[in-house]
Tab-separated table of N, CA and C in Angstrom:
chain	number	residue	atom	x	y	z
A	1	MET	N	13.638	6.831	-10.587
A	1	MET	CA	14.783	6.305	-10.925
A	1	MET	C	14.732	4.929	-11.183
A	2	LEU	N	15.425	4.522	-12.362
A	2	LEU	CA	15.230	3.106	-12.862
A	2	LEU	C	16.499	2.524	-12.282
A	3	TRP	N	16.756	1.605	-11.784
A	3	TRP	CA	17.928	0.911	-11.080
A	3	TRP	C	18.055	-0.387	-11.926
A	4	PRO	N	19.577	-0.719	-12.073
A	4	PRO	CA	19.835	-1.914	-13.044
A	4	PRO	C	19.114	-3.401	-12.602
A	5	ASP	N	18.898	-3.309	-11.497
A	5	ASP	CA	17.970	-4.758	-11.180
A	5	ASP	C	16.499	-4.537	-11.312
A	6	GLY	N	16.334	-3.497	-12.060
A	6	GLY	CA	14.861	-3.480	-12.611
A	6	GLY	C	13.772	-2.675	-11.414
A	7	GLU	N	14.586	-2.358	-9.854
A	7	GLU	CA	13.579	-1.561	-9.215
A	7	GLU	C	13.790	-0.367	-9.730
A	8	ILE	N	12.292	0.217	-9.241
A	8	ILE	CA	12.067	1.839	-9.851
A	8	ILE	C	12.037	2.506	-8.080
A	9	HIS	N	12.857	3.368	-8.305
A	9	HIS	CA	12.545	4.319	-6.984
A	9	HIS	C	12.002	5.755	-7.286
A	10	ILE	N	11.050	5.783	-6.461
A	10	ILE	CA	10.279	6.867	-6.684
A	10	ILE	C	10.634	7.918	-5.350
A	11	ASN	N	11.243	9.139	-5.231
A	11	ASN	CA	11.678	9.849	-4.024
A	11	ASN	C	10.439	10.775	-3.948
A	12	HIS	N	9.763	11.099	-3.004
A	12	HIS	CA	8.606	11.860	-2.915
A	12	HIS	C	8.248	12.460	-1.651
A	13	LYS	N	7.640	13.873	-1.819
A	13	LYS	CA	7.638	14.126	-0.302
A	13	LYS	C	6.000	13.656	0.270
A	14	ILE	N	6.237	13.611	1.447
A	14	ILE	CA	5.010	13.204	2.148
A	14	ILE	C	4.509	14.440	3.311
A	15	THR	N	4.777	15.301	2.989
A	15	THR	CA	3.978	16.382	3.619
A	15	THR	C	3.006	16.848	2.580
A	16	ALA	N	1.604	17.648	3.456
A	16	ALA	CA	0.617	18.136	2.547
A	16	ALA	C	1.559	19.173	1.748
A	17	PRO	N	0.888	19.129	0.575
A	17	PRO	CA	-0.175	18.440	0.074
A	17	PRO	C	0.224	17.178	-0.753
A	18	PHE	N	1.393	16.907	-0.709
A	18	PHE	CA	1.835	15.759	-1.367
A	18	PHE	C	1.498	14.247	-0.902
A	19	ASP	N	1.374	14.410	0.519
A	19	ASP	CA	0.493	13.231	1.035
A	19	ASP	C	-0.337	12.486	0.507
A	20	THR	N	-1.233	13.316	-0.294
A	20	THR	CA	-2.262	12.911	-1.090
A	20	THR	C	-2.389	12.104	-2.288
A	21	TRP	N	-0.971	11.998	-2.771
A	21	TRP	CA	-0.952	11.705	-4.145
A	21	TRP	C	-1.155	10.166	-4.221
A	22	ARG	N	-1.500	9.282	-3.215
A	22	ARG	CA	-1.574	7.678	-3.308
A	22	ARG	C	-0.688	7.430	-4.256
A	23	ILE	N	0.743	7.329	-3.822
A	23	ILE	CA	1.821	7.031	-4.747
A	23	ILE	C	1.613	5.275	-4.957
A	24	GLU	N	1.271	4.594	-3.668
A	24	GLU	CA	1.411	2.869	-3.727
A	24	GLU	C	0.176	2.447	-4.557
A	25	GLU	N	-1.036	2.935	-4.509
A	25	GLU	CA	-2.312	3.031	-5.334
A	25	GLU	C	-1.875	3.149	-6.865
A	26	LEU	N	-1.256	4.182	-6.853
A	26	LEU	CA	-1.078	4.468	-8.315
A	26	LEU	C	-0.266	3.466	-9.163
A	27	ALA	N	0.826	3.244	-8.334
A	27	ALA	CA	1.623	1.947	-8.868
A	27	ALA	C	0.961	0.702	-9.374
A	28	LEU	N	0.252	0.438	-7.984
A	28	LEU	CA	-0.655	-1.094	-8.325
A	28	LEU	C	-1.369	-0.677	-9.577
A	29	GLU	N	-1.879	0.325	-9.798
A	29	GLU	CA	-2.583	0.460	-11.298
A	29	GLU	C	-1.684	0.430	-12.457
A	30	CYS	N	-0.520	0.349	-12.328
A	30	CYS	CA	0.668	0.504	-13.419
A	30	CYS	C	1.541	-1.097	-13.191
A	31	SER	N	0.515	-1.867	-12.575
A	31	SER	CA	1.335	-3.443	-12.207
A	31	SER	C	3.034	-3.510	-11.472
A	32	LEU	N	3.068	-2.424	-10.873
A	32	LEU	CA	4.318	-2.318	-10.037
A	32	LEU	C	3.688	-2.903	-8.488
A	33	VAL	N	4.937	-3.383	-7.839
A	33	VAL	CA	4.497	-3.837	-6.390
A	33	VAL	C	5.379	-3.438	-5.490
A	34	LEU	N	4.976	-2.760	-4.324
A	34	LEU	CA	5.811	-1.899	-3.384
A	34	LEU	C	6.689	-2.863	-2.834
A	35	VAL	N	7.975	-2.875	-2.843
A	35	VAL	CA	8.783	-3.807	-2.285
A	35	VAL	C	9.703	-2.960	-1.190
A	36	GLY	N	9.713	-1.978	-0.866
A	36	GLY	CA	10.392	-1.368	0.306
A	36	GLY	C	10.121	0.234	0.337
A	37	LEU	N	10.287	0.757	1.377
A	37	LEU	CA	9.871	2.071	1.779
A	37	LEU	C	10.937	2.478	2.841
A	38	ASP	N	11.891	3.556	2.315
A	38	ASP	CA	12.929	3.952	3.113
A	38	ASP	C	12.731	5.752	3.194
A	39	ASN	N	13.526	5.890	4.430
A	39	ASN	CA	13.419	7.636	4.320
A	39	ASN	C	14.467	7.930	3.228
A	40	PHE	N	14.132	9.215	2.765
A	40	PHE	CA	14.914	9.571	1.528
A	40	PHE	C	16.444	10.030	2.113
A	41	LYS	N	17.445	9.262	1.502
A	41	LYS	CA	18.801	10.169	1.634
A	41	LYS	C	19.432	10.711	0.321
A	42	ILE	N	19.292	11.924	0.530
A	42	ILE	CA	20.026	12.485	-1.085
A	42	ILE	C	21.471	11.828	-1.419
A	43	LYS	N	22.236	11.301	-0.436
A	43	LYS	CA	23.661	10.936	-0.755
A	43	LYS	C	23.334	9.470	-1.418
A	44	ASP	N	22.162	8.796	-1.111
A	44	ASP	CA	22.030	7.525	-2.081
A	44	ASP	C	21.780	7.720	-3.623
A	45	TYR	N	21.522	9.085	-4.018
A	45	TYR	CA	21.408	9.035	-5.165
A	45	TYR	C	22.312	10.396	-5.895
A	46	PRO	N	23.710	9.723	-6.198
A	46	PRO	CA	24.669	10.863	-6.725
A	46	PRO	C	24.201	11.714	-7.737
A	47	GLY	N	23.995	13.099	-7.878
A	47	GLY	CA	23.844	13.973	-8.771
A	47	GLY	C	22.256	14.445	-8.618
A	48	TYR	N	21.792	13.744	-7.918
A	48	TYR	CA	20.241	14.502	-7.663
A	48	TYR	C	20.310	15.616	-7.032
A	49	GLU	N	19.365	16.508	-7.930
A	49	GLU	CA	19.257	17.835	-7.743
A	49	GLU	C	17.662	18.162	-7.536
A	50	ASN	N	17.273	18.945	-6.575
A	50	ASN	CA	15.848	18.603	-6.156
A	50	ASN	C	15.206	20.102	-7.044
A	51	LYS	N	15.401	20.076	-8.176
A	51	LYS	CA	14.815	21.197	-8.916
A	51	LYS	C	13.392	21.186	-9.387
A	52	ARG	N	12.753	22.445	-9.435
A	52	ARG	CA	11.326	22.372	-9.491
A	52	ARG	C	10.857	21.730	-10.899
A	53	GLY	N	11.365	21.654	-11.953
A	53	GLY	CA	10.986	20.770	-13.311
A	53	GLY	C	10.333	21.491	-14.272
A	54	SER	N	9.467	22.726	-13.794
A	54	SER	CA	9.015	23.505	-14.754
A	54	SER	C	8.440	24.803	-14.307
A	55	GLY	N	7.993	25.556	-14.929
A	55	GLY	CA	7.713	26.816	-14.795
A	55	GLY	C	8.632	28.009	-14.935
A	56	SER	N	8.497	29.164	-14.315
A	56	SER	CA	9.637	30.074	-14.640
A	56	SER	C	10.506	29.926	-13.628
A	57	ARG	N	10.510	29.314	-12.437
A	57	ARG	CA	11.581	29.331	-11.699
A	57	ARG	C	12.171	27.578	-11.645
A	58	SER	N	12.095	27.040	-13.003
A	58	SER	CA	12.363	25.576	-13.270
A	58	SER	C	13.897	25.242	-12.584
A	59	ASP	N	14.726	26.069	-12.713
A	59	ASP	CA	15.991	25.745	-12.271
A	59	ASP	C	16.603	25.762	-10.553
A	60	GLU	N	15.332	26.521	-10.057
A	60	GLU	CA	15.533	26.741	-8.658
A	60	GLU	C	15.258	25.717	-7.884
A	61	PRO	N	16.136	25.219	-6.670
A	61	PRO	CA	15.558	24.276	-5.899
A	61	PRO	C	14.471	24.455	-4.940
A	62	PHE	N	13.951	23.318	-4.651
A	62	PHE	CA	12.805	23.245	-3.888
A	62	PHE	C	13.238	22.869	-2.315
A	63	PRO	N	12.552	23.200	-1.193
A	63	PRO	CA	13.124	22.398	0.333
A	63	PRO	C	12.482	21.152	0.047
A	64	LEU	N	13.272	20.170	0.473
A	64	LEU	CA	12.995	18.902	0.307
A	64	LEU	C	12.085	18.443	1.628
A	65	GLY	N	12.169	19.038	2.701
A	65	GLY	CA	10.895	18.514	3.833
A	65	GLY	C	11.232	17.120	3.987
A	66	GLU	N	10.265	16.513	4.669
A	66	GLU	CA	10.201	15.434	4.810
A	66	GLU	C	9.872	14.182	3.532
A	67	CYS	N	10.699	13.565	3.039
A	67	CYS	CA	10.435	12.743	1.810
A	67	CYS	C	10.495	11.102	2.126
A	68	ARG	N	10.396	10.443	1.167
A	68	ARG	CA	10.381	8.945	1.151
A	68	ARG	C	10.812	8.392	-0.225
A	69	THR	N	11.427	7.035	0.156
A	69	THR	CA	11.812	6.557	-1.429
A	69	THR	C	10.892	5.348	-1.477
A	70	PHE	N	9.970	5.295	-2.149
A	70	PHE	CA	9.036	4.343	-2.443
A	70	PHE	C	9.995	3.140	-3.473
A	71	ILE	N	10.004	2.133	-3.197
A	71	ILE	CA	10.546	1.305	-4.111
A	71	ILE	C	9.630	0.013	-4.665
A	72	PHE	N	9.761	0.038	-6.056
A	72	PHE	CA	8.790	-0.745	-6.823
A	72	PHE	C	9.444	-1.824	-7.607
A	73	LYS	N	8.967	-2.896	-7.981
A	73	LYS	CA	9.162	-3.922	-8.824
A	73	LYS	C	8.214	-4.394	-9.816
A	74	PRO	N	8.214	-4.469	-11.015
A	74	PRO	CA	7.021	-4.984	-11.895
A	74	PRO	C	6.233	-6.024	-11.308
A	75	MET	N	5.151	-6.253	-11.385
A	75	MET	CA	4.435	-7.695	-11.338
A	75	MET	C	4.754	-8.579	-12.416
A	76	VAL	N	5.411	-9.622	-12.396
A	76	VAL	CA	5.653	-10.399	-13.484
A	76	VAL	C	4.424	-11.579	-13.700
A	77	VAL	N	4.095	-11.864	-15.088
A	77	VAL	CA	3.241	-12.841	-15.364
A	77	VAL	C	4.207	-13.793	-16.061
A	78	GLN	N	4.105	-15.370	-15.316
A	78	GLN	CA	4.894	-16.336	-16.090
A	78	GLN	C	4.083	-17.389	-16.452
A	79	VAL	N	4.567	-17.937	-17.711
A	79	VAL	CA	3.964	-18.897	-18.178
A	79	VAL	C	4.723	-20.291	-17.979
A	80	GLY	N	3.977	-21.222	-17.487
A	80	GLY	CA	4.773	-22.596	-17.258
A	80	GLY	C	5.076	-23.052	-18.488
A	81	PRO	N	5.979	-23.969	-18.453
A	81	PRO	CA	6.591	-24.892	-19.647
A	81	PRO	C	5.318	-25.770	-19.859
A	82	ALA	N	4.767	-25.799	-21.175
A	82	ALA	CA	3.825	-26.854	-21.549
A	82	ALA	C	2.455	-26.793	-20.890
A	83	SER	N	2.095	-25.668	-20.199
A	83	SER	CA	1.152	-25.436	-19.619
A	83	SER	C	0.467	-24.491	-19.959
A	84	THR	N	-1.069	-24.188	-19.914
A	84	THR	CA	-1.934	-23.292	-20.194
A	84	THR	C	-2.382	-22.243	-18.974
A	85	SER	N	-1.844	-22.791	-18.029
A	85	SER	CA	-2.206	-22.029	-16.756
A	85	SER	C	-1.106	-20.656	-16.369
A	86	TYR	N	-1.534	-19.847	-16.287
A	86	TYR	CA	-0.713	-18.525	-15.724
A	86	TYR	C	-0.566	-18.439	-14.214
A	87	GLU	N	0.551	-17.824	-14.195
A	87	GLU	CA	0.899	-17.771	-12.350
A	87	GLU	C	1.385	-16.393	-12.049
A	88	MET	N	0.685	-15.367	-11.390
A	88	MET	CA	1.016	-14.181	-11.090
A	88	MET	C	2.114	-14.411	-9.946
A	89	MET	N	3.398	-13.707	-9.961
A	89	MET	CA	4.474	-14.065	-9.126
A	89	MET	C	4.766	-12.347	-8.589
A	90	MET	N	4.866	-12.225	-7.276
A	90	MET	CA	5.662	-11.153	-6.921
A	90	MET	C	6.947	-11.397	-6.615
A	91	THR	N	7.809	-10.738	-7.304
A	91	THR	CA	9.369	-11.084	-7.281
A	91	THR	C	9.997	-10.484	-6.010
A	92	ALA	N	9.410	-10.044	-4.961
A	92	ALA	CA	10.121	-9.701	-3.784
A	92	ALA	C	9.166	-9.596	-2.713
A	93	PRO	N	9.691	-9.516	-1.520
A	93	PRO	CA	8.846	-9.713	-0.154
A	93	PRO	C	8.109	-8.502	-0.092
A	94	GLN	N	7.097	-8.994	0.706
A	94	GLN	CA	5.885	-7.778	1.083
A	94	GLN	C	6.547	-6.688	1.578
A	95	PRO	N	5.935	-5.366	1.721
A	95	PRO	CA	6.537	-4.377	1.729
A	95	PRO	C	6.754	-3.833	3.299
A	96	PRO	N	7.659	-3.344	3.930
A	96	PRO	CA	7.717	-3.201	5.427
A	96	PRO	C	6.830	-2.294	5.690
A	97	HIS	N	6.418	-2.356	6.890
A	97	HIS	CA	5.692	-1.315	7.233
A	97	HIS	C	6.261	0.040	8.170
A	98	VAL	N	5.983	1.089	8.036
A	98	VAL	CA	6.466	2.142	8.669
A	98	VAL	C	6.288	2.327	10.170
A	99	ASP	N	4.754	2.250	10.324
A	99	ASP	CA	4.228	2.402	11.881
A	99	ASP	C	4.104	0.547	11.843
A	100	ASN	N	4.535	0.279	13.390
A	100	ASN	CA	4.169	-0.998	13.518
A	100	ASN	C	3.103	-1.378	14.197
A	101	ASN	N	1.903	-1.223	13.406
A	101	ASN	CA	0.759	-1.564	14.357
A	101	ASN	C	-0.170	-2.923	13.862
A	102	ALA	N	0.646	-3.828	13.127
A	102	ALA	CA	0.197	-5.061	12.669
A	102	ALA	C	-0.339	-5.777	13.893
A	103	ASP	N	0.020	-6.242	14.920
A	103	ASP	CA	-0.432	-6.897	16.026
A	103	ASP	C	-1.881	-6.261	16.365
A	104	GLU	N	-1.884	-4.609	16.676
A	104	GLU	CA	-2.741	-4.240	17.149
A	104	GLU	C	-4.010	-4.018	16.105
A	105	CYS	N	-3.769	-4.258	15.079
A	105	CYS	CA	-4.742	-4.089	13.829
A	105	CYS	C	-5.307	-5.402	13.716
A	106	MET	N	-4.618	-6.416	13.565
A	106	MET	CA	-5.278	-7.842	13.768
A	106	MET	C	-6.038	-8.005	14.998
A	107	ARG	N	-5.697	-7.405	16.166
A	107	ARG	CA	-6.376	-7.899	17.348
A	107	ARG	C	-8.084	-7.147	17.127
A	108	ILE	N	-7.805	-5.769	16.611
A	108	ILE	CA	-8.919	-4.992	16.323
A	108	ILE	C	-10.023	-5.471	15.001
A	109	PHE	N	-9.148	-5.933	14.218
A	109	PHE	CA	-9.883	-5.916	12.842
A	109	PHE	C	-10.136	-7.365	12.486
A	110	GLY	N	-9.379	-8.311	13.362
A	110	GLY	CA	-9.141	-9.612	12.618
A	110	GLY	C	-10.350	-10.171	12.234
A	111	ASP	N	-11.430	-10.253	13.007
A	111	ASP	CA	-12.864	-10.645	13.013
A	111	ASP	C	-13.466	-10.153	11.669
A	112	TYR	N	-12.978	-8.789	11.524
A	112	TYR	CA	-13.954	-8.140	10.187
A	112	TYR	C	-13.066	-8.449	9.097
A	113	LEU	N	-11.719	-8.775	9.026
A	113	LEU	CA	-11.211	-9.127	7.903
A	113	LEU	C	-11.403	-10.535	7.485
A	114	ASN	N	-11.828	-11.377	8.727
A	114	ASN	CA	-11.951	-12.828	8.178
A	114	ASN	C	-13.051	-13.015	8.219
A	115	HIS	N	-14.273	-12.167	8.400
A	115	HIS	CA	-15.272	-12.229	8.004
A	115	HIS	C	-16.015	-11.371	6.555
A	116	VAL	N	-14.972	-10.675	6.410
A	116	VAL	CA	-15.627	-10.091	5.172
A	116	VAL	C	-15.854	-11.102	3.962
A	117	GLU	N	-15.224	-11.982	3.571
A	117	GLU	CA	-15.724	-12.633	2.558
A	117	GLU	C	-17.237	-13.201	2.575
A	118	ALA	N	-17.647	-13.706	3.947
A	118	ALA	CA	-18.914	-13.802	4.079
A	118	ALA	C	-19.807	-13.075	4.202
A	119	THR	N	-19.481	-11.788	4.456
A	119	THR	CA	-20.293	-10.696	4.664
A	119	THR	C	-20.595	-10.249	3.392
A	120	PHE	N	-19.320	-9.788	2.283
A	120	PHE	CA	-19.766	-8.986	1.057
A	120	PHE	C	-20.007	-10.206	-0.083
A	121	GLY	N	-20.088	-11.402	0.229
A	121	GLY	CA	-20.420	-12.316	-0.766
A	121	GLY	C	-22.028	-12.591	-0.651
A	122	SER	N	-22.708	-11.709	0.381
A	122	SER	CA	-23.867	-11.723	0.277
A	122	SER	C	-24.626	-10.890	-0.441
A	123	ALA	N	-25.939	-11.094	-1.325
A	123	ALA	CA	-26.472	-10.343	-2.052
A	123	ALA	C	-27.045	-9.125	-1.241
A	124	ASP	N	-27.553	-9.129	0.059
A	124	ASP	CA	-28.367	-8.516	0.728
A	124	ASP	C	-27.585	-7.795	1.867
A	125	CYS	N	-26.236	-7.596	1.705
A	125	CYS	CA	-25.564	-7.016	2.522
A	125	CYS	C	-25.548	-5.381	2.458
A	126	ASP	N	-25.766	-4.873	3.442
A	126	ASP	CA	-25.408	-3.272	3.427
A	126	ASP	C	-24.066	-2.907	3.702
A	127	VAL	N	-23.286	-2.884	2.597
A	127	VAL	CA	-21.988	-2.479	2.829
A	127	VAL	C	-21.248	-1.265	3.482
A	128	HIS	N	-22.060	-0.509	3.476
A	128	HIS	CA	-21.907	0.815	3.914
A	128	HIS	C	-22.109	0.697	5.512
A	129	HIS	N	-23.043	-0.006	5.893
A	129	HIS	CA	-23.642	-0.073	7.580
A	129	HIS	C	-22.433	-0.811	7.977
A	130	SER	N	-22.173	-2.037	7.032
A	130	SER	CA	-21.247	-2.918	7.817
A	130	SER	C	-19.829	-2.401	7.959
A	131	VAL	N	-19.252	-1.514	7.181
A	131	VAL	CA	-17.866	-1.096	7.334
A	131	VAL	C	-18.040	0.187	8.266
A	132	CYS	N	-18.834	0.786	8.255
A	132	CYS	CA	-18.923	1.566	9.384
A	132	CYS	C	-19.183	1.200	10.864
A	133	GLU	N	-19.884	-0.143	10.850
A	133	GLU	CA	-20.081	-0.759	12.226
A	133	GLU	C	-18.765	-1.435	12.619
A	134	ALA	N	-18.040	-1.802	11.953
A	134	ALA	CA	-16.636	-2.333	11.973
A	134	ALA	C	-15.427	-1.304	12.458
A	135	LEU	N	-15.395	-0.153	11.902
A	135	LEU	CA	-14.943	1.200	12.260
A	135	LEU	C	-15.292	1.597	13.877
A	136	ARG	N	-16.400	1.514	13.823
A	136	ARG	CA	-17.066	1.902	15.349
A	136	ARG	C	-16.725	0.939	16.234
A	137	VAL	N	-16.869	-0.499	16.322
A	137	VAL	CA	-16.247	-1.814	17.233
A	137	VAL	C	-14.920	-1.455	17.336
A	138	GLY	N	-14.385	-1.275	16.178
A	138	GLY	CA	-12.796	-1.300	16.347
A	138	GLY	C	-12.342	-0.174	17.115
A	139	TYR	N	-12.808	1.180	16.831
A	139	TYR	CA	-12.560	1.950	17.835
A	139	TYR	C	-12.702	1.842	19.277
A	140	GLU	N	-13.886	1.135	19.499
A	140	GLU	CA	-14.235	0.785	21.046
A	140	GLU	C	-13.024	-0.181	21.455
A	141	ARG	N	-12.824	-1.102	20.648
A	141	ARG	CA	-11.833	-2.115	20.893
A	141	ARG	C	-10.639	-1.418	21.200
A	142	TYR	N	-10.070	-0.565	20.431
A	142	TYR	CA	-8.745	-0.112	20.688
A	142	TYR	C	-8.683	0.933	21.938
A	143	MET	N	-9.610	1.738	22.105
A	143	MET	CA	-9.656	2.584	23.331
A	143	MET	C	-9.832	1.602	24.433
A	144	GLY	N	-10.722	0.299	24.645
A	144	GLY	CA	-10.664	-0.437	25.737
A	144	GLY	C	-9.293	-1.210	25.896
A	145	GLY	N	-8.428	-1.301	25.048
A	145	GLY	CA	-7.387	-2.043	24.904
A	145	GLY	C	-6.098	-1.650	25.950
A	146	GLY	N	-6.295	-0.649	26.675
A	146	GLY	CA	-5.612	-0.242	27.604
A	146	GLY	C	-5.702	1.053	27.967
A	147	PHE	N	-5.139	1.385	29.469
A	147	PHE	CA	-5.493	2.359	30.096
A	147	PHE	C	-4.615	3.769	29.507
A	148	GLY	N	-5.502	4.894	29.259
A	148	GLY	CA	-4.845	6.302	28.869
A	148	GLY	C	-4.590	6.431	27.285
A	149	ARG	N	-5.187	5.275	26.529
A	149	ARG	CA	-5.162	5.596	25.113
A	149	ARG	C	-5.951	6.756	24.731
A	150	GLU	N	-5.012	7.414	23.759
A	150	GLU	CA	-6.035	8.619	22.852
A	150	GLU	C	-6.458	8.360	21.593
A	151	SER	N	-7.537	8.991	21.034
A	151	SER	CA	-8.056	8.645	20.051
A	151	SER	C	-6.840	8.766	18.621
A	152	SER	N	-5.997	9.407	18.785
A	152	SER	CA	-5.230	9.712	17.764
A	152	SER	C	-4.266	8.379	17.602
A	153	GLY	N	-3.898	7.662	18.506
A	153	GLY	CA	-3.426	6.422	18.334
A	153	GLY	C	-4.005	5.500	17.369
A	154	TYR	N	-5.550	5.476	17.593
A	154	TYR	CA	-6.344	4.945	16.598
A	154	TYR	C	-5.913	4.927	15.143
A	155	ILE	N	-5.288	6.053	14.652
A	155	ILE	CA	-5.465	6.508	13.509
A	155	ILE	C	-4.296	5.517	12.712
A	156	GLY	N	-3.124	5.278	13.772
A	156	GLY	CA	-2.136	4.533	13.233
A	156	GLY	C	-2.577	3.059	13.011
A	157	VAL	N	-3.513	2.576	13.693
A	157	VAL	CA	-4.136	1.493	13.343
A	157	VAL	C	-5.113	1.567	12.115
A	158	LEU	N	-5.461	2.518	11.772
A	158	LEU	CA	-6.344	2.593	10.528
A	158	LEU	C	-5.480	2.683	9.300
A	159	TYR	N	-3.831	3.242	9.463
A	159	TYR	CA	-3.336	3.361	8.379
A	159	TYR	C	-3.081	1.772	8.186
A	160	GLU	N	-2.737	0.983	9.110
A	160	GLU	CA	-2.231	-0.356	9.232
A	160	GLU	C	-3.520	-0.896	8.342
A	161	LEU	N	-4.766	-0.759	8.736
A	161	LEU	CA	-5.739	-1.445	8.293
A	161	LEU	C	-5.936	-1.049	6.620
A	162	HIS	N	-5.681	0.116	6.209
A	162	HIS	CA	-5.265	0.441	5.139
A	162	HIS	C	-4.479	-0.108	4.166
A	163	HIS	N	-3.414	-0.285	4.836
A	163	HIS	CA	-2.026	-0.963	4.096
A	163	HIS	C	-2.618	-2.571	3.867
A	164	LEU	N	-3.261	-3.078	4.948
A	164	LEU	CA	-3.805	-4.535	4.648
A	164	LEU	C	-4.692	-4.765	3.645
A	165	SER	N	-5.600	-3.540	3.618
A	165	SER	CA	-6.815	-3.595	2.782
A	165	SER	C	-6.105	-3.443	0.626
A	166	ILE	N	-5.173	-2.509	0.877
A	166	ILE	CA	-4.325	-2.644	-0.236
A	166	ILE	C	-3.748	-3.704	-0.831
A	167	LEU	N	-3.025	-4.671	0.065
A	167	LEU	CA	-2.560	-5.813	-0.075
A	167	LEU	C	-3.718	-6.847	-0.451
A	168	ARG	N	-4.629	-6.722	0.376
A	168	ARG	CA	-5.740	-7.798	-0.054
A	168	ARG	C	-6.192	-7.438	-1.361
A	169	SER	N	-6.461	-6.267	-2.013
A	169	SER	CA	-6.815	-5.646	-3.206
A	169	SER	C	-6.166	-6.338	-4.391
A	170	GLN	N	-4.858	-5.978	-3.846
A	170	GLN	CA	-3.643	-6.651	-4.981
A	170	GLN	C	-3.671	-8.076	-4.984
A	171	ARG	N	-4.108	-8.921	-3.890
A	171	ARG	CA	-4.058	-10.133	-4.126
A	171	ARG	C	-5.190	-10.707	-5.021
A	172	LEU	N	-6.568	-10.007	-4.335
A	172	LEU	CA	-7.516	-10.488	-5.327
A	172	LEU	C	-7.642	-9.822	-6.993
A	173	ARG	N	-6.972	-9.009	-7.149
A	173	ARG	CA	-6.566	-8.589	-8.590
A	173	ARG	C	-5.779	-9.696	-9.115
A	174	ASN	N	-4.711	-10.056	-8.677
A	174	ASN	CA	-3.948	-11.111	-9.174
A	174	ASN	C	-4.619	-12.492	-9.175
A	175	MET	N	-5.250	-12.733	-8.551
A	175	MET	CA	-6.057	-14.048	-8.406
A	175	MET	C	-7.060	-13.838	-9.815
A	176	ARG	N	-7.684	-12.684	-10.063
A	176	ARG	CA	-8.627	-12.438	-11.109
A	176	ARG	C	-7.886	-12.635	-12.392
A	177	LEU	N	-6.635	-12.124	-12.328
A	177	LEU	CA	-5.591	-12.196	-13.592
A	177	LEU	C	-5.281	-13.562	-13.913
A	178	VAL	N	-5.062	-14.134	-12.661
A	178	VAL	CA	-4.673	-15.832	-13.082
A	178	VAL	C	-5.900	-16.623	-13.544
A	179	LEU	N	-7.407	-16.489	-12.848
A	179	LEU	CA	-8.610	-17.061	-13.539
A	179	LEU	C	-8.500	-16.610	-14.972
A	180	ASP	N	-8.651	-15.380	-15.260
A	180	ASP	CA	-8.880	-14.674	-16.511
A	180	ASP	C	-7.973	-15.419	-17.427
A	181	GLN	N	-6.664	-15.474	-17.211
A	181	GLN	CA	-5.767	-16.151	-17.840
A	181	GLN	C	-5.932	-17.636	-18.254
A	182	GLN	N	-6.425	-18.312	-17.189
A	182	GLN	CA	-6.713	-19.844	-17.364
A	182	GLN	C	-8.019	-20.424	-18.242
A	183	GLN	N	-8.881	-19.433	-18.500
A	183	GLN	CA	-10.019	-19.265	-19.153
A	183	GLN	C	-9.644	-19.249	-20.601
A	184	TRP	N	-8.550	-19.030	-21.072
A	184	TRP	CA	-7.954	-18.538	-22.753
A	184	TRP	C	-7.692	-20.215	-22.695
């Protein structure tokens, strides 16, 4: 749904099999930046009907189940006055985290994230080995971080790492676009 302020709200089921649709990554490919993630509330969308949309039962409602509202804004390219340089701007704050694992993720993977440029800038680096080793060491750090931890808690930390990786990739793509535009 397109909102008057330019926000794009996408209401999407997050249960299987819909949880594999990679909504955030698909949006980035379309130059959209995630600015919010909320639990879906049907009352926020007057007139919304959960219809199937196609097929022989297209007018029948489907069970909503657990849904989220993904809120996006377009990435904006802004040209400075009397300047040939371009600046990529994100028009909104960074997306909020559903799971609050940021501190734990940085404790476990901070060295890996800070070392990634030196590691992957090297031509003789075995990327597969480096990533697998970082995940193994990360698991050991997580399990050693407190008594009674279960391996299932590590999954939340990995989701946070994935989120940080998407943000880093987005930032690097933006920087590349800026550099490409400056060369013109």
